[in-house]
mmCIF file of N, CA, C and O in Angstrom:
data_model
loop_
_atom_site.group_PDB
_atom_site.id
_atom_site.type_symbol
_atom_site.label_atom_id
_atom_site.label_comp_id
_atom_site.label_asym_id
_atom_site.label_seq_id
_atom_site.Cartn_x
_atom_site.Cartn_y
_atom_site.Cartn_z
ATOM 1 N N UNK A 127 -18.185 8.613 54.233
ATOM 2 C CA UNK A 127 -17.315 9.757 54.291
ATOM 3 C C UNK A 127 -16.802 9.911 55.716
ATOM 4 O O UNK A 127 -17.596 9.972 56.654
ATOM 5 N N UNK A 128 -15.175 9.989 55.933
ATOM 6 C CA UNK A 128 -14.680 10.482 57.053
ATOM 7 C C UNK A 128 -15.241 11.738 57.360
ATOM 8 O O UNK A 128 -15.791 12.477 56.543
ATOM 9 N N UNK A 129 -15.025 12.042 59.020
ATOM 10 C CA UNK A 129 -14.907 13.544 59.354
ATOM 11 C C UNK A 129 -14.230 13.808 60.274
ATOM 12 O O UNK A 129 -13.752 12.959 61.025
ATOM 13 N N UNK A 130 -14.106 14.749 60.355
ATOM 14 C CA UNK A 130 -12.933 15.105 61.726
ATOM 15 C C UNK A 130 -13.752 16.334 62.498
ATOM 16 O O UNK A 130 -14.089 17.200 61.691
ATOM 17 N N UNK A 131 -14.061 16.552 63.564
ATOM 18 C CA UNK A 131 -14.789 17.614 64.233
ATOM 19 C C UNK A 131 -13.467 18.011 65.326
ATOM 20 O O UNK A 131 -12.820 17.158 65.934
ATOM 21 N N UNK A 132 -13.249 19.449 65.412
ATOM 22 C CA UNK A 132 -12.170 19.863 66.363
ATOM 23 C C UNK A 132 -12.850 20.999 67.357
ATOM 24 O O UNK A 132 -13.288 22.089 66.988
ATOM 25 N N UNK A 133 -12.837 20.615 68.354
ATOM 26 C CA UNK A 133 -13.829 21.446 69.455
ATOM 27 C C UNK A 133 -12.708 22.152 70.150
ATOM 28 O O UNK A 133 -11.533 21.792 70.070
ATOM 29 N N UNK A 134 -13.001 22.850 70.615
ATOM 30 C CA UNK A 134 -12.359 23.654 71.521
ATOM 31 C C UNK A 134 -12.937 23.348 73.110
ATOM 32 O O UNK A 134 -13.973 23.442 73.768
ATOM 33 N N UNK A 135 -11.459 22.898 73.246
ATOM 34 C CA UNK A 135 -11.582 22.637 75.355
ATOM 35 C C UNK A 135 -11.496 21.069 74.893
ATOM 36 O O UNK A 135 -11.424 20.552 73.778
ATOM 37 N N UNK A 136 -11.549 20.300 76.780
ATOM 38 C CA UNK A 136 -11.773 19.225 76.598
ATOM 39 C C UNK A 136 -13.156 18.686 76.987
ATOM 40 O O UNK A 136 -13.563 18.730 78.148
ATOM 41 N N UNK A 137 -13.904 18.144 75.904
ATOM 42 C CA UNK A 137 -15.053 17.263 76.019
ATOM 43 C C UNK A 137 -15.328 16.053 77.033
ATOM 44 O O UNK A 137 -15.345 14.850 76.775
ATOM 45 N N UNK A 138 -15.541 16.705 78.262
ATOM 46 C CA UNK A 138 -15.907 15.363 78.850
ATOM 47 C C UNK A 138 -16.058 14.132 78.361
ATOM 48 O O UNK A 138 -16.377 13.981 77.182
ATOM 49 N N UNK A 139 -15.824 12.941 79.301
ATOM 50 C CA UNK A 139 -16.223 11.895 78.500
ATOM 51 C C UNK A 139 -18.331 11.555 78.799
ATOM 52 O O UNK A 139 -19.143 10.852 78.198
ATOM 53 N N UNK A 140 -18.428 12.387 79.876
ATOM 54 C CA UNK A 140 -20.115 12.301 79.869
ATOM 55 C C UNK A 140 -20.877 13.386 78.388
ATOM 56 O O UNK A 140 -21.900 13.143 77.747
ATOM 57 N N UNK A 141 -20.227 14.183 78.287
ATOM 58 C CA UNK A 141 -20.354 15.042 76.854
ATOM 59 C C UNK A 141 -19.961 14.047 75.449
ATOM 60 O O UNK A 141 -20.734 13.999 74.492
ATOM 61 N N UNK A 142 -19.032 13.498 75.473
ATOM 62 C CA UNK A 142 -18.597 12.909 74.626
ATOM 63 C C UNK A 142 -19.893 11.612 74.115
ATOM 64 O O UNK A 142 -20.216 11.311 72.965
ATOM 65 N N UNK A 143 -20.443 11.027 75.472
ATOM 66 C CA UNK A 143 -21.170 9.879 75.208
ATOM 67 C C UNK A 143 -22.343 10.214 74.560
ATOM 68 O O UNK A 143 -23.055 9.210 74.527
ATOM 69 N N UNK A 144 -22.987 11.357 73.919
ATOM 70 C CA UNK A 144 -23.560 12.057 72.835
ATOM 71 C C UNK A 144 -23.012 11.551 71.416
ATOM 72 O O UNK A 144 -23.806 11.408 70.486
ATOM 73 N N UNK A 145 -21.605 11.273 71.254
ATOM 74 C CA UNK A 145 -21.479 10.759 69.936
ATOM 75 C C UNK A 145 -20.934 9.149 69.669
ATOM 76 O O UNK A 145 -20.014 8.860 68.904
ATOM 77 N N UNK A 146 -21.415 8.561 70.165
ATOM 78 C CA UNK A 146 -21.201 7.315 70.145
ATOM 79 C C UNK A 146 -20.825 6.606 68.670
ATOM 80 O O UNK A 146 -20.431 5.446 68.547
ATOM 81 N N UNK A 147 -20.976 7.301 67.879
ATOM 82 C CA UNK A 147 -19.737 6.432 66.590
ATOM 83 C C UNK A 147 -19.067 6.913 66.200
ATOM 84 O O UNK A 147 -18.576 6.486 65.156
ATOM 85 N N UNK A 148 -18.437 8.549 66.983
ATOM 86 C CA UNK A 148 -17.662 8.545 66.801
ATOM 87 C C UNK A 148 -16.275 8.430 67.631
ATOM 88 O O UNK A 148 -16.548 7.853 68.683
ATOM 89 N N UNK A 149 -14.959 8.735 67.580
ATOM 90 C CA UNK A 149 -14.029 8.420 68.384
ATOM 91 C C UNK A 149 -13.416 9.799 68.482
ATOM 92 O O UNK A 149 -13.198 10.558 67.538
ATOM 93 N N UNK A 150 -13.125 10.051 69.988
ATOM 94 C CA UNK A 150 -12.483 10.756 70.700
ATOM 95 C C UNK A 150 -11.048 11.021 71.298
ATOM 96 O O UNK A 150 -10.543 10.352 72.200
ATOM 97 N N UNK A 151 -10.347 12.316 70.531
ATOM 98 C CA UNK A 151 -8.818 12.495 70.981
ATOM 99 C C UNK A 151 -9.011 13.598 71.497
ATOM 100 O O UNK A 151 -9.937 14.383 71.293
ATOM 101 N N UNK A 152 -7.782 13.720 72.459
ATOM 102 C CA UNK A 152 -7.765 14.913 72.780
ATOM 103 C C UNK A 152 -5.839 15.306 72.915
ATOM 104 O O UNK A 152 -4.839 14.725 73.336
ATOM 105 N N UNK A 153 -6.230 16.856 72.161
ATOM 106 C CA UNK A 153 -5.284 17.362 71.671
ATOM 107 C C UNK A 153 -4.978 18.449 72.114
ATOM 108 O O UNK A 153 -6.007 19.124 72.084
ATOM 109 N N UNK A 154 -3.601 19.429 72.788
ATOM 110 C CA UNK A 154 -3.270 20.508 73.235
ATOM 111 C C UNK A 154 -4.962 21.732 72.996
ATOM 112 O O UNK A 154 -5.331 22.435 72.055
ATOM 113 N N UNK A 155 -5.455 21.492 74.146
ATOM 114 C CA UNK A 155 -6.535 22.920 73.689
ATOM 115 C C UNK A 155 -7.984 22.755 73.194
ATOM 116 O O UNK A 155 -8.911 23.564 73.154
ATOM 117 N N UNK A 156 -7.871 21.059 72.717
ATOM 118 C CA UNK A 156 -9.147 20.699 71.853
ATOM 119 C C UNK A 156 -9.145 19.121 71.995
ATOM 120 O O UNK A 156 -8.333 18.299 72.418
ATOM 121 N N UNK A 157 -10.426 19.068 71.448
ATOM 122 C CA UNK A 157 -11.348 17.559 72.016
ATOM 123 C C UNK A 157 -11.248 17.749 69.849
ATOM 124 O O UNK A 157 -11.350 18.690 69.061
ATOM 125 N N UNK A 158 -11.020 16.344 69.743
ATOM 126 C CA UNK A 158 -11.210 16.004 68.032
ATOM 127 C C UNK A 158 -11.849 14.670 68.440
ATOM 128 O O UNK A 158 -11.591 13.828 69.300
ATOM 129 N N UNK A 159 -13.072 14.848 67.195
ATOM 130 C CA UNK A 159 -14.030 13.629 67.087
ATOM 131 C C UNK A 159 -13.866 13.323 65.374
ATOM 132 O O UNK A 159 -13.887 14.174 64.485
ATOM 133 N N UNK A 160 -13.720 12.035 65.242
ATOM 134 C CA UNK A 160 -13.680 11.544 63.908
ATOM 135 C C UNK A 160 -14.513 10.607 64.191
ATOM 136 O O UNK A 160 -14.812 10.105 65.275
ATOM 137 N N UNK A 161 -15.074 10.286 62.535
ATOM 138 C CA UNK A 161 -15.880 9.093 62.293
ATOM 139 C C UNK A 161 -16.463 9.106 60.959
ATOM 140 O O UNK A 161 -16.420 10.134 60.284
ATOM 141 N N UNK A 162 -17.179 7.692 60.393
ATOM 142 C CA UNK A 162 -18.096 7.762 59.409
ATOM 143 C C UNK A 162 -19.332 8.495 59.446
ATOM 144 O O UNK A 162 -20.137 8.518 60.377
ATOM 145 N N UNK A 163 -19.415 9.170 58.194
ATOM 146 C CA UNK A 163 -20.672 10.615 58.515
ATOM 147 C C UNK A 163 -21.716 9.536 57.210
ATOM 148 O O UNK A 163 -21.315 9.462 56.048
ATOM 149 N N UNK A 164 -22.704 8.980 57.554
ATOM 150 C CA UNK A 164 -23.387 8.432 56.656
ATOM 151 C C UNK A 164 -24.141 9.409 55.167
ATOM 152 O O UNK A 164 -24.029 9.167 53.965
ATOM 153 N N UNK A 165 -24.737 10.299 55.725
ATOM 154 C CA UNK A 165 -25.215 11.395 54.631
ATOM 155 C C UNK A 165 -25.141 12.888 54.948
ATOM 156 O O UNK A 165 -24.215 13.338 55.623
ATOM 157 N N UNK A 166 -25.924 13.502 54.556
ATOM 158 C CA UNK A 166 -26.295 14.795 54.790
ATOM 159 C C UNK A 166 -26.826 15.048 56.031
ATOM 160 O O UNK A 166 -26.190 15.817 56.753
ATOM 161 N N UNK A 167 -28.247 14.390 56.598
ATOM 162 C CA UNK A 167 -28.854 14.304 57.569
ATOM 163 C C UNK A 167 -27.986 14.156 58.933
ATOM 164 O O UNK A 167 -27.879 15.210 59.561
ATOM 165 N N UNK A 168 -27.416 13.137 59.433
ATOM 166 C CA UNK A 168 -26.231 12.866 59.718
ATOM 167 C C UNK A 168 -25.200 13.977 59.351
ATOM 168 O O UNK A 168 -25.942 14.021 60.333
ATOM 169 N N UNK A 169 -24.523 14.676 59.086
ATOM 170 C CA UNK A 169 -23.728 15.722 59.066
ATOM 171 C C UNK A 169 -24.377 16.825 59.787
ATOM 172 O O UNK A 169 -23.664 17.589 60.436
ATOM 173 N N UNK A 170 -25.757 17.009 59.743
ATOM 174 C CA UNK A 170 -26.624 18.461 60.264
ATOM 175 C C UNK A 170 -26.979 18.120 61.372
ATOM 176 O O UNK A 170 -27.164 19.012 62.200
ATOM 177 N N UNK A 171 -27.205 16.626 61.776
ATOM 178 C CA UNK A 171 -27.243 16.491 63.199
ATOM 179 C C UNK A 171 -26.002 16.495 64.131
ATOM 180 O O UNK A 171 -26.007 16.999 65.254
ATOM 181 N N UNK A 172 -24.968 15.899 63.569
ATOM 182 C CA UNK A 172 -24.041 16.126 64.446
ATOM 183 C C UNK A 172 -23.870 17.598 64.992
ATOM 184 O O UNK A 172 -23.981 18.113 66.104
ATOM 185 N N UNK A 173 -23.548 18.055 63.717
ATOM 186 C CA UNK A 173 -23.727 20.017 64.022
ATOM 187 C C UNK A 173 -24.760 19.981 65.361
ATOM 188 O O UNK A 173 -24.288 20.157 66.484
ATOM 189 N N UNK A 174 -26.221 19.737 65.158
ATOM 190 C CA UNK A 174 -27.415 20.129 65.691
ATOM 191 C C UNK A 174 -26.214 19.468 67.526
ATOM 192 O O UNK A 174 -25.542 20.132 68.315
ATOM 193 N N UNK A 175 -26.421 18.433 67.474
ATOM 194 C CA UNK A 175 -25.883 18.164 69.017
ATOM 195 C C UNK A 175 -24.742 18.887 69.489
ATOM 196 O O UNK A 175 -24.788 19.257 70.662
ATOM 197 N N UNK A 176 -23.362 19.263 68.566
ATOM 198 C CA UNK A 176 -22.453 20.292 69.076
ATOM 199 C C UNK A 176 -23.133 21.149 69.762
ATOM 200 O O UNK A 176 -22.908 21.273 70.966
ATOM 201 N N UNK A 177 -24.252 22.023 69.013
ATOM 202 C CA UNK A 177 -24.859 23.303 69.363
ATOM 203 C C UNK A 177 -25.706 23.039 70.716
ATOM 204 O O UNK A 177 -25.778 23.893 71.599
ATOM 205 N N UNK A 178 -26.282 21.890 70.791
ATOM 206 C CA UNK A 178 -27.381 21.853 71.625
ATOM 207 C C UNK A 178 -26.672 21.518 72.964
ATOM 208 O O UNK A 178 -27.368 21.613 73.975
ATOM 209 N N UNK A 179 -25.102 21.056 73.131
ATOM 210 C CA UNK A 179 -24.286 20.681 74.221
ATOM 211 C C UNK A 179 -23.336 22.069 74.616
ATOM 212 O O UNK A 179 -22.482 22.123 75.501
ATOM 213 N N UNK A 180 -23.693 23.009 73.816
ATOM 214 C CA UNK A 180 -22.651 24.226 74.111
ATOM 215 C C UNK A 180 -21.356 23.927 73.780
ATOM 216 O O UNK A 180 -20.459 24.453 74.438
ATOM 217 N N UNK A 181 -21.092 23.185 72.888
ATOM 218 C CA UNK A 181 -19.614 22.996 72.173
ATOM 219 C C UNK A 181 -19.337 23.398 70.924
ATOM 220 O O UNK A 181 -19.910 23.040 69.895
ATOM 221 N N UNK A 182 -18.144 24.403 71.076
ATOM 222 C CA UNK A 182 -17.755 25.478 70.605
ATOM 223 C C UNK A 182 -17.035 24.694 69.381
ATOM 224 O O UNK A 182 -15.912 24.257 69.634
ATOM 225 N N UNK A 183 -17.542 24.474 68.120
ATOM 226 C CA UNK A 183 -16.550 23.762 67.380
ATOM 227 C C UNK A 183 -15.853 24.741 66.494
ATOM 228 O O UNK A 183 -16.457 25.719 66.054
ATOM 229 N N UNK A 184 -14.188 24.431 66.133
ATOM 230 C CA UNK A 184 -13.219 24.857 65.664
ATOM 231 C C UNK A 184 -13.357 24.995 64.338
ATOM 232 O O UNK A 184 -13.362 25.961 63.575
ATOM 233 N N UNK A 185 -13.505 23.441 64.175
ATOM 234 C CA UNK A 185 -13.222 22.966 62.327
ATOM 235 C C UNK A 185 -14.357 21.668 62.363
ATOM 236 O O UNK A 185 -14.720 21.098 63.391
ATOM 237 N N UNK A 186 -14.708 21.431 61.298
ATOM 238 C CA UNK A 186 -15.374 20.764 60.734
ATOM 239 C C UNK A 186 -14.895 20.382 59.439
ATOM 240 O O UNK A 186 -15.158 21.210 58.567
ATOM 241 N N UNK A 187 -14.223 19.297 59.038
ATOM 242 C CA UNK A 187 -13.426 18.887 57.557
ATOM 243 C C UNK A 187 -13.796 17.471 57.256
ATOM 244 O O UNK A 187 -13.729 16.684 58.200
ATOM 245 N N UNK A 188 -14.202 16.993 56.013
ATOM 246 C CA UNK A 188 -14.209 15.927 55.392
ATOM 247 C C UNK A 188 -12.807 15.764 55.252
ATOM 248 O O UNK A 188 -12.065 16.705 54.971
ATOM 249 N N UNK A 189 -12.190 13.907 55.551
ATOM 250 C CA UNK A 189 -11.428 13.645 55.682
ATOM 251 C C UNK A 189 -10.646 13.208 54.073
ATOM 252 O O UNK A 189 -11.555 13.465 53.284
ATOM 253 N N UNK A 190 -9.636 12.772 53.366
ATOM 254 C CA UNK A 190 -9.270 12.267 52.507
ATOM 255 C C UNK A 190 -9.863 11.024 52.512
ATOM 256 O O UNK A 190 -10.295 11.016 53.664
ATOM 257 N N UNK A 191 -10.170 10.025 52.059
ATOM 258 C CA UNK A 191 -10.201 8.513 51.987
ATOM 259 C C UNK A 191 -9.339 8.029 51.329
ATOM 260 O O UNK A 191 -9.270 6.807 51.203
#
């Protein structure tokens, strides 16, 4: 399953190196991370590291395939 994570601000790239599969844009206002989300576990951790880095996330959306 795709995902798209949309943070608010820009995510360092030393912040960023926390998500290493996924890939990093940055967009007027916001840092967007996409990638393959393997399960459930994986979906609650990503969450868990947003929170634990103080990053304020926007949106959180499963992508179309």
């Amino acid at each position: 399953m795709q995902y798209e994570i949309r943070i608010d601000g820009l995510v360092p790239e030393t912040l960023a190196q926390a998500f290493p599969e996924l890939r990093r844009f940055v967009v007027p206002d916001q840092t967007v991370l996409v990638g393959q989300v393997t399960d459930e576990a994986h979906l609650y951790g990503l969450l868990t590291r947003c929170q634990s880095l103080g990053l304020h996330v926007v949106e959180f959306r499963r992508l179309a395939e």
